[in-house]
Coordinates of C-alpha atoms in Angstrom, one line a residue:
M869 CA 62.8 -50.7 -67.4
I870 CA 59.6 -50.0 -66.2
Q871 CA 57.0 -50.2 -68.3
A872 CA 54.2 -47.6 -67.8
D873 CA 50.7 -49.0 -68.5
A874 CA 48.3 -47.7 -71.5
P875 CA 46.4 -44.8 -70.3
A876 CA 42.6 -46.2 -70.0
P877 CA 40.4 -45.3 -72.8
P878 CA 37.4 -42.2 -71.7
P879 CA 34.7 -43.7 -70.1
H880 CA 31.1 -43.9 -72.1
Q881 CA 28.8 -41.2 -72.2
L882 CA 26.2 -43.9 -73.0
V883 CA 22.6 -42.1 -73.3
L884 CA 19.2 -44.3 -73.3
T885 CA 17.4 -42.4 -76.4
G886 CA 14.6 -45.2 -77.2
V887 CA 13.4 -48.9 -76.7
G888 CA 11.9 -51.3 -78.9
R889 CA 13.1 -54.0 -79.9
F890 CA 16.8 -52.9 -79.1
A891 CA 17.2 -50.7 -76.2
L892 CA 19.6 -47.9 -78.5
F893 CA 22.6 -45.8 -76.6
A894 CA 24.0 -42.6 -78.0
D895 CA 27.8 -43.0 -76.7
A896 CA 27.9 -39.3 -76.6
A897 CA 32.1 -39.5 -75.6
T898 CA 32.4 -40.9 -79.3
I899 CA 31.2 -37.5 -81.1
E900 CA 33.8 -36.1 -83.6
R901 CA 32.3 -32.9 -85.2
G902 CA 33.5 -31.7 -89.1
P903 CA 32.7 -29.1 -90.9
D904 CA 29.6 -31.0 -93.1
A905 CA 29.3 -34.5 -90.1
V906 CA 28.9 -35.3 -87.3
R907 CA 30.2 -38.9 -86.3
M908 CA 29.2 -40.9 -83.5
R909 CA 28.9 -44.7 -81.6
S910 CA 25.6 -46.3 -80.9
L911 CA 25.0 -49.9 -78.4
Q912 CA 22.3 -51.5 -79.3
V913 CA 21.1 -53.7 -76.1
V914 CA 19.5 -56.3 -77.0
E915 CA 17.0 -59.2 -74.9
D916 CA 18.8 -61.7 -71.4
D917 CA 18.1 -64.5 -73.7
F918 CA 19.5 -63.6 -77.6
T919 CA 22.1 -66.3 -79.0
V920 CA 23.2 -66.9 -81.9
G921 CA 24.6 -70.5 -82.3
T922 CA 25.5 -71.3 -79.2
T923 CA 27.0 -67.9 -78.4
R924 CA 25.1 -65.1 -75.8
Y925 CA 24.9 -61.2 -77.0
W926 CA 24.5 -58.1 -74.9
G927 CA 24.4 -56.3 -78.2
G928 CA 26.4 -54.4 -80.9
W929 CA 28.0 -51.4 -81.6
S930 CA 27.9 -48.7 -84.7
W931 CA 29.4 -45.8 -86.7
W932 CA 27.0 -43.4 -87.3
R933 CA 28.0 -40.6 -89.4
F934 CA 24.6 -37.2 -89.3
D935 CA 23.9 -34.5 -91.5
C936 CA 22.3 -32.0 -88.7
A937 CA 21.4 -29.5 -91.3
A938 CA 20.1 -32.1 -93.4
G939 CA 18.3 -34.2 -90.9
L940 CA 20.2 -37.5 -92.7
A941 CA 21.8 -40.2 -91.1
D942 CA 24.3 -42.8 -92.3
R943 CA 25.0 -46.5 -90.5
L944 CA 28.0 -46.8 -91.2
D945 CA 28.4 -50.5 -89.0
F946 CA 27.7 -53.1 -86.8
A947 CA 30.0 -54.5 -84.9
S948 CA 28.0 -57.2 -82.4
V949 CA 29.3 -57.9 -78.8
V950 CA 29.1 -60.7 -76.8
V951 CA 28.0 -60.9 -73.1
G952 CA 31.1 -60.7 -71.0
G953 CA 31.8 -57.2 -73.6
T954 CA 34.3 -58.8 -75.7
E955 CA 33.9 -56.7 -79.7
G956 CA 33.1 -59.2 -82.4
P957 CA 34.8 -57.3 -85.9
A958 CA 32.9 -54.1 -87.7
M959 CA 31.4 -55.4 -90.4
A960 CA 30.5 -51.8 -93.5
E961 CA 27.1 -51.1 -93.7
G962 CA 27.4 -49.8 -96.5
Q963 CA 23.4 -48.0 -97.2
P964 CA 22.9 -44.8 -98.3
A965 CA 22.4 -42.1 -95.8
Y966 CA 19.1 -41.3 -95.4
P967 CA 16.3 -39.1 -94.0
A968 CA 15.7 -39.9 -90.0
A969 CA 12.1 -39.9 -90.0
P970 CA 11.0 -38.2 -86.6
G971 CA 10.7 -40.7 -83.4
G972 CA 12.9 -43.5 -85.2
D973 CA 16.0 -44.6 -84.0
A974 CA 18.2 -42.6 -86.1
A975 CA 16.2 -39.4 -84.8
E976 CA 16.9 -40.1 -81.6
L977 CA 20.3 -41.0 -82.0
L978 CA 20.9 -37.4 -84.2
A979 CA 19.6 -35.7 -81.3
V980 CA 22.2 -36.7 -78.9
A981 CA 24.8 -36.3 -81.9
C982 CA 23.4 -32.3 -83.2
G983 CA 22.8 -31.5 -79.3
T984 CA 24.7 -28.9 -78.0
G985 CA 25.8 -30.0 -74.4
A986 CA 26.8 -33.1 -72.7
P987 CA 22.8 -35.2 -72.2
A988 CA 21.7 -36.2 -69.0
G989 CA 21.8 -39.6 -67.4
A990 CA 24.6 -41.2 -68.9
V991 CA 26.7 -43.9 -67.8
A992 CA 30.2 -44.8 -68.2
T993 CA 29.7 -48.8 -69.3
V994 CA 28.5 -50.9 -71.3
A995 CA 27.5 -53.2 -68.7
E996 CA 25.4 -50.9 -66.7
A997 CA 24.1 -49.5 -70.3
V998 CA 23.0 -53.6 -70.8
R999 CA 21.9 -53.8 -67.5
I1000 CA 19.4 -50.6 -67.8
G1001 CA 18.5 -51.1 -71.7
R1002 CA 17.3 -54.6 -70.6
A1003 CA 15.2 -53.4 -67.3
A1004 CA 13.9 -50.7 -69.9
L1005 CA 13.3 -54.1 -72.6
G1006 CA 10.7 -56.4 -70.1
E1007 CA 9.0 -53.1 -69.3

């Protein structure tokens, strides 16, 4: 019997939302709308030479939950991403939800998660987001 290949995961829709210490991308493909909250994943891209010990990193993923009506953001976890794309285990964040301050990372992510329609300028791969994010960090 021939086994079929597992279906490919859906492509990302990574949208650059801000550049500061890190370049931050919202993954619009992960938006999950519930009755009281919206969940979405974000990618944080670090500078090219970011190394811990002998391991080089591209950045990390976080799941967020947003209360669109109240303007609250809750970062749920963080999972590192090493150069090449391997994702580390997710570590729970453990802090309570907080108001998403205008101009801050959480507010920029909330705008994508709570907006309507697909954001423009999305890229479909983590490697492409890393390239764009690192270029933006270098400006």
